[in-house]
Amino acid sequence: MSLQVMGKTFRHGVHPEEHKEQTEQLPIQRMPFADRFVLPLSQHLGAPCKPAVNVGQRVQRGQVVGEPGGFVSMTLHSPVTGRVAAIGPRRHPNGSLVPCIEIEADPYSTQEIATSPAVDWESLSLDDFILHVQKAGLVGMGGAAFPTHVKYKLPEGRRCQRLLINGCECEPYLTCDHRVMVEYAQAVVRGTQIVATKLGADSATIGVELNKPDAMLALDAAIPAGTNIRVASLKVKYPQGAEKMLIKALFGEEVPAGKLPLDLNIVVNNVGTMLSLADYFDHGKPLIERVLTVAGPGIDRPANLMVPVGTPVRDVMRHCGLNEETRQVVMGGPMMGQPLASLDVPVLKGTSGLLAFTDESISHAEEYACVRCGQCLEACGNFLNPSRMARLARAGRWEEMENAHVADCVECGACTYTCPSGVPIVHLIRAAKAAIRQGKAKAS
Amino acid sequence: MTEVELTISSQRAEPSPFRLIATLGVAGMISGLALSSVYQITDPIIRANNQRELEEAVLEVVPGAAGMQEVVLTNAEATKTIYAAYDGDDLFLGYAIEGSTNEGFAGQIRLIYGYDPSIKRVVGMKVLESLETPGLGDKIKKEKNPAFAAQFENLAIEPTIVVVKDGKDQDNEIDAITGATISSNAVVDAINTENKSWLQYLPATPPAREERDLTNEEDREAASGEGDDAATDGGGE
Amino acid sequence: MSNHKPADPSQYYAEFVKGIWKENPVFVQVLGMCPMLAVTNSAMNGLAMGCATTFVLVCSSLLVSSLRTFIPKQVRITTYIIIIATFVTMADYILKAAVPDIHKELGAFIQLIVVNCLILGRQEAFASRNTPVRAVCDAAGMAIGFTFALLCLGATREILGSGSIFGFSLFGPNYEPWVIMILPPGGFLMLGMILLFFNWLQQRKLRRRRIAGRGVTT
Amino acid sequence: MTKRDPHLLLQAAPFLRRGITTPGLMMDVLLGLAPLVLAAIYFFGLSAVLVLLTCTIGAVATEWALSPARPRGSSIKDGSAILTGIILGLCLPPAIPLWMAFLGGVAAIGLGKLMFGGLGQNLFNPALVGRAFLQAAFPTAITTWSQQGTITEFWGLRLSSWYVPFTHWVPDWLRILLEGVFGPQVDVISSATPLAFIKFGGEAAPFNNLLLGNTAGSLGETCALLIIICGIILAFRRTFDWRIPVSILLTVAAASGIVWLFNHDSPSPLYMLLSGGLLFGAVYMATDPVTSPIAPRGAWIFGIGVGLIVVLIRLWGGLPEGVMYAILLMNAATPLIDRIAQPRAFGRTITGEVSA
């Protein structure tokens, strides 16, 4: 066994209660097909894709319904066999109305996936490989939904020296990556191997926090002999899943502010992305479904579910038994997730979890005056001064905030989690960032 | 005509340097005149005030004194004026010696104390000037706290005067003011320093009372009548 | 400017009264803080300082206003300073001769009246633009306002800091003086409180006026 | 179909909170002070209770009366006023007249906190402002220390506690009444603190007395051992930044140690550490988060500054004790320290440039 017992970690950060016991032992189940699917044309960072189908047209599961609208854009596939019911604005989980393709499922279909046969990745050139990743519709599945192929487009003078697979899953409640690593260890390792080979990485590291020993064992067992893939153990800490923190924890190197891991010749991917990538190259199956965790005190039957992308949240909730007392539904993790105003929004490619909180479980933080206790400084993995940021944001002193490196903030929420005075620090920072962006837009 | 108007208006806008200097000169001259006349009137009064103050201090620190006269002491480095005090019958009572120190809590303290050579004791002390903290250090002043000053009314000086806390029991001890040890120390230090420097140079026999002295009622009245005379006689510095 | 208007006694009265309350140099204009804070540790000192300032202010206003047409613009400040300094030095001598004890307490602050911005300010803002009578009215008003302020501060500080007023003990020998009140920080504290009080008065007046105004309209 | 589900609460992330609140932190400090309060009562009897209670009442009443928050008094809930009152009480002498203690509480909150805009805005430690106000206003009363043991009975009270406001005098009827209720009342026999002893010529107090608190001094500052133990516990609970007391104490020890090496007449480092209000100040007052630097590097600078000023005042200043002024001075320097001692942001150099 090559497992380290003592995990590595970064400095600062917080230790929220994990709450993972609800679902971490539950095997991944398949979610039945819903009646209707809503596919926002923009489920990723970058340009939205262009619809490639017409209203009324029949589509097969896995068929392309949207073509990329540029390099930083993705192909979109139908998650279901059925008929295009509408193309038009629908509610996005973030509350805004965005152009979507709405597909009505065919209740009598066998739901065969329209696949091309497995791709012979070994013979592909790097550029063709990148094109294929784009065609597979792969985005970062940790939450940010950054188009995966863009990460592989190495700029001049950079190379992928180290491939880093992020299996931290540091957000409380979420266990989907955990289950993926346990149940699809082979595929995850295979995906890692494909990317490492194609990018010519010297080594590949899968970072897993110590609270998932079974995942570490499964991955370790799945790594074929003679490869330079290894599993590294990390202490449990939030926000270790933030890529810069993860790099610091594992390699002790700091990604310069405002730069990308690539500047240190590192490429970081999520384990879920590796699973989908392996699926595509081995079975020709594009990203049309993903694993997510449905949990929280407001859920009667918590589960790790394989859910077709585009499934309405309401259907998922109904499937898992949303109970009456639920007062808040969050898409994503409890630290960085998005509160939902409506359940009639679709599951996206980047959705890692759906959490329901009841009245008692919601932390109503009563706000007191900031006493400059410094807890937020000790929480901030980016070594910023959140207390000062909040103060400046309240005063509208944007320029000083920029000088205090507000742009470096990854909005992990650790400061707000830890603040004894209940100051909504990260919320203020987000508002400030928006105001700064607006000011800049106006100025230019 | 227009030319004349022009010159006038330009003069108004920009007066010649001469006019500026002249204005200032005149202003300065008038001011000087006014001040010198006020000075002429007030200066004798001010001098008399100072003299009276000194006298009062001398008479206060030597109990029973009614008159004084200056005595000039000389040692190797310097000279010092002290004051001999006499009672109503011109009998010598003791000396009044001025002392000062910079070791006060808030800087300089000036004081005067009475010394009776016949019994070798300090017989009185008065603070002339101090910046000590009101309510604390300024208790060295008699008018603020009679108890402290009273300790100097019969105080042995041999070997030196010593400041103690929690009650005096020797003749040469001074009980410090609570919370103002530094001020108390400063007063005693000032006296000790003067004693050390000057007591050995005191005349062997007390100086006899001279004829004319400002402490006499008639003389003082005369002095304030003829200001200049009084200033030269009494100032003496 | 206004010297062409016919003289109206009520106007003089207005010039006189404004400095005492409405435009009080200390409480409203917050001028002359240096002597204000430095010498007001007793009512007597405050009063004496006020009188000295009154003397200087009234005399120099009269002189400046009388000579205003003769003094060239370029050297006016210098001339004002000469005039003010003369009266200040006079006041210094007179106080020294008449009340040596108080003079000793006030010390250098008598000389520092020269740089009291209230005095130079009145010359520049008022005396140099108005007739002598108006100037004297204004100066007297301002000076009385200033004296009143000094007296207020001096009295409160003396009462709290020494338990006496004008040297007369108010509370008997058992009074525990607040030493801080006679020290410089006490000056700041007391001034702050008095300014607070004045602002409160003003706001209350405004509020009342607003309420009264509303009453008329409805 | 895309309407909002009305029962859903929209609240920004994060949805989890650590569950530690500011009042909780204040309570932590209060619990950390409890042993000192008990020790004060043990050493100084009922007087200690009265002084602490009066200070606290003064502080809380001022917070209630002057705070602009609506509803009135809601700012009392954070517990900071109570804490200020107790800390102020612990740094006062046991025999201080109660009306002065009350006034100290008023000044602490009024001048020290609310004037700056309330909790979190104040530049100076409120308790110290109250203490400094009393020191400046009533220098005699606040430096009249009574020796422990002058009152043997717990119920015996110091007569000076009962002075009628604005005076130093107790009317006869009150005296008789008090003696009827509490037994004999005693006039204060003043006694110098260990620091005053050594400063103004006298013998040093034995170390075990300093350690166990058997000396004259303020209510809370005498028992060094207890302060050290409570301080260590609070530091481990991360109630305050351990760097501040540690750097203060190390600096005092080092600076006075150097002086002591050259001049054995000056107090030894150990004596400096254990006597006076140094330990109490370093543990409970310098660590006030509002008025001390927030970043770790700033905490070190702050602590070293306090330590140096303490040694300067104690050895060369006119006062026997300098902890209060040292902390107040460094409080004033805190915004400046915070400006120069920001944490080094991730991926940046210490000057904020993007690291290469």
mmCIF file of C-alpha atoms in Angstrom, chain A residues 247-407:
data_model
loop_
_atom_site.group_PDB
_atom_site.id
_atom_site.type_symbol
_atom_site.label_atom_id
_atom_site.label_comp_id
_atom_site.label_asym_id
_atom_site.label_seq_id
_atom_site.Cartn_x
_atom_site.Cartn_y
_atom_site.Cartn_z
ATOM 1 C CA ILE A 247 -2.031 22.537 -5.066
ATOM 2 C CA LYS A 248 -0.656 24.260 -1.979
ATOM 3 C CA ALA A 249 -1.622 21.287 0.142
ATOM 4 C CA LEU A 250 -0.128 18.647 -2.111
ATOM 5 C CA PHE A 251 2.862 20.348 -3.674
ATOM 6 C CA GLY A 252 3.493 23.213 -1.267
ATOM 7 C CA GLU A 253 3.472 25.652 -4.159
ATOM 8 C CA GLU A 254 1.362 28.781 -4.423
ATOM 9 C CA VAL A 255 -0.346 29.649 -7.663
ATOM 10 C CA PRO A 256 0.446 33.344 -8.142
ATOM 11 C CA ALA A 257 -2.528 35.613 -7.580
ATOM 12 C CA GLY A 258 -4.669 36.029 -10.668
ATOM 13 C CA LYS A 259 -2.848 33.183 -12.452
ATOM 14 C CA LEU A 260 -3.938 29.640 -13.250
ATOM 15 C CA PRO A 261 -2.520 26.305 -12.087
ATOM 16 C CA LEU A 262 -1.089 26.031 -15.602
ATOM 17 C CA ASP A 263 1.432 28.693 -14.638
ATOM 18 C CA LEU A 264 2.914 26.042 -12.372
ATOM 19 C CA ASN A 265 2.490 23.465 -15.187
ATOM 20 C CA ILE A 266 -0.345 21.791 -13.331
ATOM 21 C CA VAL A 267 -3.746 20.752 -14.715
ATOM 22 C CA VAL A 268 -6.512 20.113 -12.191
ATOM 23 C CA ASN A 269 -9.635 18.038 -12.917
ATOM 24 C CA ASN A 270 -12.484 16.734 -10.838
ATOM 25 C CA VAL A 271 -12.997 12.975 -10.341
ATOM 26 C CA GLY A 272 -16.516 13.218 -11.803
ATOM 27 C CA THR A 273 -15.064 14.741 -14.952
ATOM 28 C CA MET A 274 -12.650 11.806 -15.208
ATOM 29 C CA LEU A 275 -15.540 9.368 -14.989
ATOM 30 C CA SER A 276 -17.459 11.140 -17.785
ATOM 31 C CA LEU A 277 -14.306 11.400 -19.874
ATOM 32 C CA ALA A 278 -13.637 7.695 -19.572
ATOM 33 C CA ASP A 279 -17.276 7.016 -20.459
ATOM 34 C CA TYR A 280 -16.932 9.018 -23.622
ATOM 35 C CA PHE A 281 -13.676 7.554 -24.856
ATOM 36 C CA ASP A 282 -14.480 3.968 -23.862
ATOM 37 C CA HIS A 283 -18.186 3.822 -24.650
ATOM 38 C CA GLY A 284 -18.845 6.879 -26.779
ATOM 39 C CA LYS A 285 -21.275 8.235 -24.174
ATOM 40 C CA PRO A 286 -21.237 12.054 -23.900
ATOM 41 C CA LEU A 287 -21.997 13.980 -20.729
ATOM 42 C CA ILE A 288 -25.737 13.561 -20.449
ATOM 43 C CA GLU A 289 -26.042 12.508 -16.880
ATOM 44 C CA ARG A 290 -24.174 12.982 -13.642
ATOM 45 C CA VAL A 291 -24.058 11.780 -10.062
ATOM 46 C CA LEU A 292 -25.349 14.126 -7.414
ATOM 47 C CA THR A 293 -26.098 13.920 -3.716
ATOM 48 C CA VAL A 294 -29.581 14.645 -2.463
ATOM 49 C CA ALA A 295 -29.437 15.124 1.284
ATOM 50 C CA GLY A 296 -30.148 17.399 4.168
ATOM 51 C CA PRO A 297 -32.625 17.366 7.033
ATOM 52 C CA GLY A 298 -35.483 18.160 4.676
ATOM 53 C CA ILE A 299 -35.042 14.975 2.625
ATOM 54 C CA ASP A 300 -36.798 11.752 3.680
ATOM 55 C CA ARG A 301 -34.789 9.382 1.483
ATOM 56 C CA PRO A 302 -31.315 10.839 0.997
ATOM 57 C CA ALA A 303 -29.467 9.337 -1.942
ATOM 58 C CA ASN A 304 -26.624 9.513 -4.350
ATOM 59 C CA LEU A 305 -28.344 9.605 -7.704
ATOM 60 C CA MET A 306 -27.310 9.283 -11.310
ATOM 61 C CA VAL A 307 -29.489 12.031 -12.773
ATOM 62 C CA PRO A 308 -29.920 12.964 -16.444
ATOM 63 C CA VAL A 309 -28.835 16.574 -16.972
ATOM 64 C CA GLY A 310 -31.884 18.761 -17.411
ATOM 65 C CA THR A 311 -34.111 16.861 -14.991
ATOM 66 C CA PRO A 312 -36.240 19.377 -13.041
ATOM 67 C CA VAL A 313 -35.223 19.710 -9.408
ATOM 68 C CA ARG A 314 -38.846 19.183 -8.424
ATOM 69 C CA ASP A 315 -38.758 15.658 -9.860
ATOM 70 C CA VAL A 316 -35.531 14.824 -8.048
ATOM 71 C CA MET A 317 -36.978 16.144 -4.817
ATOM 72 C CA ARG A 318 -40.174 14.208 -5.265
ATOM 73 C CA HIS A 319 -38.146 11.083 -5.920
ATOM 74 C CA CYS A 320 -36.200 11.497 -2.688
ATOM 75 C CA GLY A 321 -39.122 12.642 -0.570
ATOM 76 C CA LEU A 322 -38.910 16.333 0.151
ATOM 77 C CA ASN A 323 -40.639 16.773 3.470
ATOM 78 C CA GLU A 324 -43.072 19.417 4.529
ATOM 79 C CA GLU A 325 -40.790 21.291 6.853
ATOM 80 C CA THR A 326 -38.271 22.169 4.177
ATOM 81 C CA ARG A 327 -37.632 25.882 4.157
ATOM 82 C CA GLN A 328 -34.639 26.103 1.911
ATOM 83 C CA VAL A 329 -33.339 24.166 -1.078
ATOM 84 C CA VAL A 330 -29.756 24.627 -2.106
ATOM 85 C CA MET A 331 -28.145 23.569 -5.346
ATOM 86 C CA GLY A 332 -24.532 22.608 -4.704
ATOM 87 C CA GLY A 333 -22.831 22.409 -1.354
ATOM 88 C CA PRO A 334 -23.894 24.233 1.784
ATOM 89 C CA MET A 335 -20.839 26.497 1.739
ATOM 90 C CA MET A 336 -20.903 27.792 -1.823
ATOM 91 C CA GLY A 337 -24.190 26.560 -3.206
ATOM 92 C CA GLN A 338 -27.028 28.462 -4.795
ATOM 93 C CA PRO A 339 -30.294 28.883 -2.875
ATOM 94 C CA LEU A 340 -33.230 28.043 -5.119
ATOM 95 C CA ALA A 341 -36.220 30.327 -5.359
ATOM 96 C CA SER A 342 -38.153 27.728 -7.303
ATOM 97 C CA LEU A 343 -37.932 23.983 -7.726
ATOM 98 C CA ASP A 344 -38.842 24.281 -11.402
ATOM 99 C CA VAL A 345 -35.268 24.590 -12.510
ATOM 100 C CA PRO A 346 -33.125 21.916 -14.096
ATOM 101 C CA VAL A 347 -30.187 19.956 -12.797
ATOM 102 C CA LEU A 348 -27.103 21.219 -14.608
ATOM 103 C CA LYS A 349 -23.862 19.561 -15.645
ATOM 104 C CA GLY A 350 -22.160 21.299 -12.722
ATOM 105 C CA THR A 351 -24.740 20.382 -10.078
ATOM 106 C CA SER A 352 -23.063 18.309 -7.400
ATOM 107 C CA GLY A 353 -25.864 18.200 -4.906
ATOM 108 C CA LEU A 354 -29.338 19.239 -3.901
ATOM 109 C CA LEU A 355 -29.770 19.951 -0.219
ATOM 110 C CA ALA A 356 -32.932 20.677 1.679
ATOM 111 C CA PHE A 357 -32.866 22.408 5.030
ATOM 112 C CA THR A 358 -35.638 22.638 7.572
ATOM 113 C CA ASP A 359 -36.266 25.545 9.875
ATOM 114 C CA GLU A 360 -34.199 24.166 12.729
ATOM 115 C CA SER A 361 -31.262 23.298 10.551
ATOM 116 C CA ILE A 362 -30.944 26.696 8.908
ATOM 117 C CA SER A 363 -28.331 28.755 10.688
ATOM 118 C CA HIS A 364 -29.981 32.066 11.323
ATOM 119 C CA ALA A 365 -26.967 34.114 12.225
ATOM 120 C CA GLU A 366 -27.965 37.099 14.307
ATOM 121 C CA GLU A 367 -25.711 39.953 13.317
ATOM 122 C CA TYR A 368 -23.591 41.752 15.898
ATOM 123 C CA ALA A 369 -20.976 44.420 15.487
ATOM 124 C CA CYS A 370 -17.685 43.114 14.118
ATOM 125 C CA VAL A 371 -15.262 42.966 17.025
ATOM 126 C CA ARG A 372 -12.270 42.312 14.789
ATOM 127 C CA CYS A 373 -11.707 38.988 16.485
ATOM 128 C CA GLY A 374 -9.626 37.829 13.530
ATOM 129 C CA GLN A 375 -11.361 34.456 13.125
ATOM 130 C CA CYS A 376 -12.035 35.223 9.483
ATOM 131 C CA LEU A 377 -8.364 35.860 8.851
ATOM 132 C CA GLU A 378 -7.587 32.464 10.243
ATOM 133 C CA ALA A 379 -10.264 30.923 8.050
ATOM 134 C CA CYS A 380 -9.227 32.532 4.794
ATOM 135 C CA GLY A 381 -7.123 30.149 2.772
ATOM 136 C CA ASN A 382 -6.181 33.056 0.545
ATOM 137 C CA PHE A 383 -4.743 34.990 3.492
ATOM 138 C CA LEU A 384 -6.947 37.972 2.842
ATOM 139 C CA ASN A 385 -8.448 40.191 5.549
ATOM 140 C CA PRO A 386 -12.184 39.494 5.206
ATOM 141 C CA SER A 387 -13.089 41.653 8.181
ATOM 142 C CA ARG A 388 -11.562 44.647 6.462
ATOM 143 C CA MET A 389 -13.219 43.695 3.164
ATOM 144 C CA ALA A 390 -16.636 43.656 4.795
ATOM 145 C CA ARG A 391 -15.987 47.007 6.401
ATOM 146 C CA LEU A 392 -14.815 48.530 3.126
ATOM 147 C CA ALA A 393 -17.689 46.965 1.203
ATOM 148 C CA ARG A 394 -20.211 48.448 3.618
ATOM 149 C CA ALA A 395 -18.602 51.841 3.132
ATOM 150 C CA GLY A 396 -18.557 51.411 -0.645
ATOM 151 C CA ARG A 397 -14.808 51.897 -0.785
ATOM 152 C CA TRP A 398 -14.305 49.748 -3.877
ATOM 153 C CA GLU A 399 -10.905 51.063 -4.793
ATOM 154 C CA GLU A 400 -9.423 50.152 -1.433
ATOM 155 C CA MET A 401 -10.993 46.727 -1.759
ATOM 156 C CA GLU A 402 -9.222 46.227 -5.048
ATOM 157 C CA ASN A 403 -5.970 47.223 -3.372
ATOM 158 C CA ALA A 404 -6.758 44.704 -0.666
ATOM 159 C CA HIS A 405 -6.961 42.058 -3.441
ATOM 160 C CA VAL A 406 -10.673 41.426 -3.378
ATOM 161 C CA ALA A 407 -10.207 39.774 -6.779
#
